[in-house]
PDB file of C-alpha atoms in Angstrom:
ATOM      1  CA  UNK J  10      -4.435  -1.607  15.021  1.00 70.00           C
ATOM      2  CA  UNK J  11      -6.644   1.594  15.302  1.00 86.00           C
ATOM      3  CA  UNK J  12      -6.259   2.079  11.507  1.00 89.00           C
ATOM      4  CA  UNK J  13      -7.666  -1.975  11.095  1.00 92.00           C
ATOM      5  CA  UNK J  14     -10.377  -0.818  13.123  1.00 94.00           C
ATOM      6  CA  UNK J  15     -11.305   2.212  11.546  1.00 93.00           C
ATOM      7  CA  UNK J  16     -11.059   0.539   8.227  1.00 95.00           C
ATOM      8  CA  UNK J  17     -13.417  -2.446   9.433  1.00 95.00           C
ATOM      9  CA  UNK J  18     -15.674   0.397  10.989  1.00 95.00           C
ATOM     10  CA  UNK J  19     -16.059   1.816   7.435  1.00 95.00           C
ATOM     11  CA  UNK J  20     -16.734  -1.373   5.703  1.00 95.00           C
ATOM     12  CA  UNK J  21     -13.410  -2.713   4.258  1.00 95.00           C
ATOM     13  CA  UNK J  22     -12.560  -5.989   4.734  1.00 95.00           C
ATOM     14  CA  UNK J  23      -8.960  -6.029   6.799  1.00 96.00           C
ATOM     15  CA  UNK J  24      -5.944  -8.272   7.601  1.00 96.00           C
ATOM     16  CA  UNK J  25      -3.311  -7.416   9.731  1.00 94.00           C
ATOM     17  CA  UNK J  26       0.127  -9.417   9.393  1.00 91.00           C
ATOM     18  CA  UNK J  27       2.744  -8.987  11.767  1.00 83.00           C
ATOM     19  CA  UNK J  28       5.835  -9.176   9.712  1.00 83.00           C
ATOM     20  CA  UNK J  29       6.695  -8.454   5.900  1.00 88.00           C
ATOM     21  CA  UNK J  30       7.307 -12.366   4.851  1.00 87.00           C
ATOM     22  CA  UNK J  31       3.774 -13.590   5.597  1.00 89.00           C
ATOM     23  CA  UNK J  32       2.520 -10.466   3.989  1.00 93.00           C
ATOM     24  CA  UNK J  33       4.505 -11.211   0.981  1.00 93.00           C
ATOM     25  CA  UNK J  34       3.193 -14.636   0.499  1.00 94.00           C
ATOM     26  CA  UNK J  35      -0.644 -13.175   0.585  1.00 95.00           C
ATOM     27  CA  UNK J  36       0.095  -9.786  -1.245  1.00 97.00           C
ATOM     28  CA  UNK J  37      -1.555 -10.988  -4.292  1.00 96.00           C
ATOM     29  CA  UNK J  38      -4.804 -11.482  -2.558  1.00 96.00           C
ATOM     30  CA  UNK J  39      -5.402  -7.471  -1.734  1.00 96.00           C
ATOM     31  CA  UNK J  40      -6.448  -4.081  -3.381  1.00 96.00           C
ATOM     32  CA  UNK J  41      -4.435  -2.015  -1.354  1.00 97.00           C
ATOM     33  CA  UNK J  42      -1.859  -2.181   1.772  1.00 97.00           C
ATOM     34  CA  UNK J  43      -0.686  -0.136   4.271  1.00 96.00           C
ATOM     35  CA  UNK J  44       2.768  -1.026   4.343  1.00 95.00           C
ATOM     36  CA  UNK J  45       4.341   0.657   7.947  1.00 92.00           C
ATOM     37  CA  UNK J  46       8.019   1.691   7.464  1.00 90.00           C
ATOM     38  CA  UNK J  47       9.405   0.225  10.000  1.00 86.00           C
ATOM     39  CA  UNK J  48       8.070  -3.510  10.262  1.00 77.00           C
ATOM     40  CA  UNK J  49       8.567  -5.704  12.593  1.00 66.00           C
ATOM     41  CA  UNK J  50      10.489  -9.064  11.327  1.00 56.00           C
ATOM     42  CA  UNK J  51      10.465 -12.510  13.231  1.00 56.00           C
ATOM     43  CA  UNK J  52      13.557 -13.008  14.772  1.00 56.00           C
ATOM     44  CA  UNK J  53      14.565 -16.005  12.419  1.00 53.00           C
ATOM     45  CA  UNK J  54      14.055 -13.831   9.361  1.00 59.00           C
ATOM     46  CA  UNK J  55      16.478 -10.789   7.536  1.00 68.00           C
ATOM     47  CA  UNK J  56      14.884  -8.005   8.826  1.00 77.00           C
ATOM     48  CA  UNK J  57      13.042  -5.978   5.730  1.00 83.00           C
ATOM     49  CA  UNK J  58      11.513  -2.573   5.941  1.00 88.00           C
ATOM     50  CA  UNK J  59       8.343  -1.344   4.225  1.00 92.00           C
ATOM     51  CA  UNK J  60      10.846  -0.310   1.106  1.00 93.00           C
ATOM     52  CA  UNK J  61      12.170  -3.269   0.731  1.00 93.00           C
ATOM     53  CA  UNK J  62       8.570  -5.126   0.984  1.00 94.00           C
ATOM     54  CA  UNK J  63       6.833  -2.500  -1.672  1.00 96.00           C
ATOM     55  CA  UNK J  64       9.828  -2.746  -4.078  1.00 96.00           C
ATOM     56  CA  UNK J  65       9.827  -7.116  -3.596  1.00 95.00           C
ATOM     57  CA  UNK J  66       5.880  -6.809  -4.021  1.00 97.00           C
ATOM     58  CA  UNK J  67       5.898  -5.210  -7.098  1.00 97.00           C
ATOM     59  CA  UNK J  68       8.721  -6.898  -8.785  1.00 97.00           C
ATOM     60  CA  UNK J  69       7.277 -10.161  -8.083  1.00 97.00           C
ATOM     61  CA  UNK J  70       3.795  -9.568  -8.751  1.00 97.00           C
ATOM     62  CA  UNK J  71       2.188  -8.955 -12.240  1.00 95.00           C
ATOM     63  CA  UNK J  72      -0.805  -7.104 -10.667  1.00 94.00           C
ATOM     64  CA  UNK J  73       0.478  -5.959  -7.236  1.00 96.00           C
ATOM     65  CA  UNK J  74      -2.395  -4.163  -4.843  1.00 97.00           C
ATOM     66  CA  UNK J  75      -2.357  -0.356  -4.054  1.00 97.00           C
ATOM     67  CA  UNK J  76       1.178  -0.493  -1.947  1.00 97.00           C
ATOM     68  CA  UNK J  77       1.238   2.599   0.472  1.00 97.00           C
ATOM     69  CA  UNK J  78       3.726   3.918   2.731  1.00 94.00           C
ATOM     70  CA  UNK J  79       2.983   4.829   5.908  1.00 92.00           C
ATOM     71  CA  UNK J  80       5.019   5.592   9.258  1.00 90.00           C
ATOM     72  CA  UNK J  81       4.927   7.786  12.466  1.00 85.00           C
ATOM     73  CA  UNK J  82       8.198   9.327  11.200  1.00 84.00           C
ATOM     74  CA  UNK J  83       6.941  10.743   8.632  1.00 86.00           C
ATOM     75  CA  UNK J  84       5.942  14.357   8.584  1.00 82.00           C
ATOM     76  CA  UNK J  85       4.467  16.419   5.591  1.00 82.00           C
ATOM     77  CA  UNK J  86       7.928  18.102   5.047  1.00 84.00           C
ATOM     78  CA  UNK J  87      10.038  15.229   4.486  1.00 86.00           C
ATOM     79  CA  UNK J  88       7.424  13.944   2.352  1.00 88.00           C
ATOM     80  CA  UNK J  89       9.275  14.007  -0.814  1.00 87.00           C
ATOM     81  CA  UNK J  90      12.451  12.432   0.952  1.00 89.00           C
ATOM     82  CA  UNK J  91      10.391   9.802   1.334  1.00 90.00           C
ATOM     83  CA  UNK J  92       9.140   9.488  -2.322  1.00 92.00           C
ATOM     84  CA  UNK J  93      12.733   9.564  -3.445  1.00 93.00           C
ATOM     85  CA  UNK J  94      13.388   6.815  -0.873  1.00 91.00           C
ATOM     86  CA  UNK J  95      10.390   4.711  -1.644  1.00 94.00           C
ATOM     87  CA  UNK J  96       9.450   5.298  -5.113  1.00 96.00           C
ATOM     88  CA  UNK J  97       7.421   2.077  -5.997  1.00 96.00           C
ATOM     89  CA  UNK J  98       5.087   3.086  -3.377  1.00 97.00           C
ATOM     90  CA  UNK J  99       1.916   4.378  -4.791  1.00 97.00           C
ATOM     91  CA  UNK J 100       1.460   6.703  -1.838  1.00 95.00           C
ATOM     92  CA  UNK J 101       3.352   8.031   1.033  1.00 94.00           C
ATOM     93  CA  UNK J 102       1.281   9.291   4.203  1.00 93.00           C
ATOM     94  CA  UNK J 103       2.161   9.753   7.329  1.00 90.00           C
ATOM     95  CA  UNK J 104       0.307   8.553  10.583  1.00 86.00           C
ATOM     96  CA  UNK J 105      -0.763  11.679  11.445  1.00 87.00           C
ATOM     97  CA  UNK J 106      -3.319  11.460   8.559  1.00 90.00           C
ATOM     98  CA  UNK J 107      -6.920  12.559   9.398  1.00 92.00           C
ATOM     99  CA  UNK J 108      -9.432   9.648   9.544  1.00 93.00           C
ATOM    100  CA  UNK J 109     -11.016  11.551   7.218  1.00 95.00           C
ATOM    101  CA  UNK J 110      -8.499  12.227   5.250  1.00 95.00           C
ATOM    102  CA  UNK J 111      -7.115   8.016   5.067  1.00 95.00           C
ATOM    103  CA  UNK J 112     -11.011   7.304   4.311  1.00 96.00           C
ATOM    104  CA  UNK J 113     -10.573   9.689   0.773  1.00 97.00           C
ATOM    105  CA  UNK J 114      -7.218   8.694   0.091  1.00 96.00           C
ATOM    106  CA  UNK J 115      -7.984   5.376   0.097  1.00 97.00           C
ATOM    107  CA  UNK J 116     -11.468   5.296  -1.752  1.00 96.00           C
ATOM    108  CA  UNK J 117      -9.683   7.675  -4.342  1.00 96.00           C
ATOM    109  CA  UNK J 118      -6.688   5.130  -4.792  1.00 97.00           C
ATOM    110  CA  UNK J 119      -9.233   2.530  -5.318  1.00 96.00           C
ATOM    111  CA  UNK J 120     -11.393   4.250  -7.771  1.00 94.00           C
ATOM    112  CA  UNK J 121      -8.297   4.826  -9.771  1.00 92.00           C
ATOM    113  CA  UNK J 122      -7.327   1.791  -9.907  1.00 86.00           C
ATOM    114  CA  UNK J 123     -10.766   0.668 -10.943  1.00 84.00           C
ATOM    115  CA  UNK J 124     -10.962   3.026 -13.343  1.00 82.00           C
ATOM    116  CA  UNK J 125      -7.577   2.055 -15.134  1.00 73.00           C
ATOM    117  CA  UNK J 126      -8.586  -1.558 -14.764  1.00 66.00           C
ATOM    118  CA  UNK J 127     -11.897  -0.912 -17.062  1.00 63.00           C
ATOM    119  CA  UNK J 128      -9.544   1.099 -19.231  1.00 59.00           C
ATOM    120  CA  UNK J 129      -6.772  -1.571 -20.254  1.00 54.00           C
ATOM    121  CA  UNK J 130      -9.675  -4.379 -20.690  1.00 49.00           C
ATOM    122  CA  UNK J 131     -11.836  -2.121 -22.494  1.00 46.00           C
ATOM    123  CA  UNK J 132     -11.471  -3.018 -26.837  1.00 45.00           C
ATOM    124  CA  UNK J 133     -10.102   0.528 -27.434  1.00 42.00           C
ATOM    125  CA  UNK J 134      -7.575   0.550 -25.052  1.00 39.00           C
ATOM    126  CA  UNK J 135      -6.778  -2.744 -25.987  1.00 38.00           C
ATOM    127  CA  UNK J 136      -6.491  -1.795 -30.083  1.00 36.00           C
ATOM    128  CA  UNK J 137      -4.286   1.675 -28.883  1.00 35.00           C
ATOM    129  CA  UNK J 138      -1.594  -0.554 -27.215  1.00 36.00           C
TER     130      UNK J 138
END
């Protein structure tokens, strides 16, 4: 919840969900998410970890948002574990990420992502293609 805060603080608009099924059903609504390893899952439901989510996310959705990785396991080293574990993710950070750091991550992840959405419905990336 401090990271929904900080984000709100800084001017994003923010949802929280509290298991990976009713994220699902909304995913196509978002930019980017903060997917947490280790999710929790309503007892009725097959437990699914933030993997599984990212990898159903963007097989199911044409346009997916931003999907990051994020957990309190993580540490820098094990990083690229992690990006072998996760590879659909877009990023992989771990929660002991600067504020100031998860403020320029994110703005850069959305600028690219802006800037490759101008690109493929600009005419001349449309007539290279």
């Amino acid at each position: 919840m401090a990271i929904a805060y900080l984000l709100h603080r800084a001017g994003y608009a923010v949802a929280t969900f509290t298991d990976a099924h009713t994220f699902f059903q909304d995913a196509k609504h978002f930019d980017l998410a903060l997917i947490d390893f280790s999710m929790p899952s309503r007892s009725y439901q097959k437990e699914m970890d933030g993997c599984e989510l990212i990898h159903l996310v963007k097989k199911s959705l044409e346009e997916p948002p931003i999907l990051v990785l994020i957990s309190a396991f993580f540490t820098k080293l094990i990083i690229p574990q992690v990006v072998d574990l996760c590879p659909e993710a877009d990023a992989h950070w771990d929660k002991s990420i600067s504020t100031e750091e998860l403020l320029v991550q994110i703005q850069n992840l959305l600028s690219q992502r802006n800037t490759s959405h101008s690109k493929s419905t600009s005419p001349q990336a449309k007539k290279s293609s």
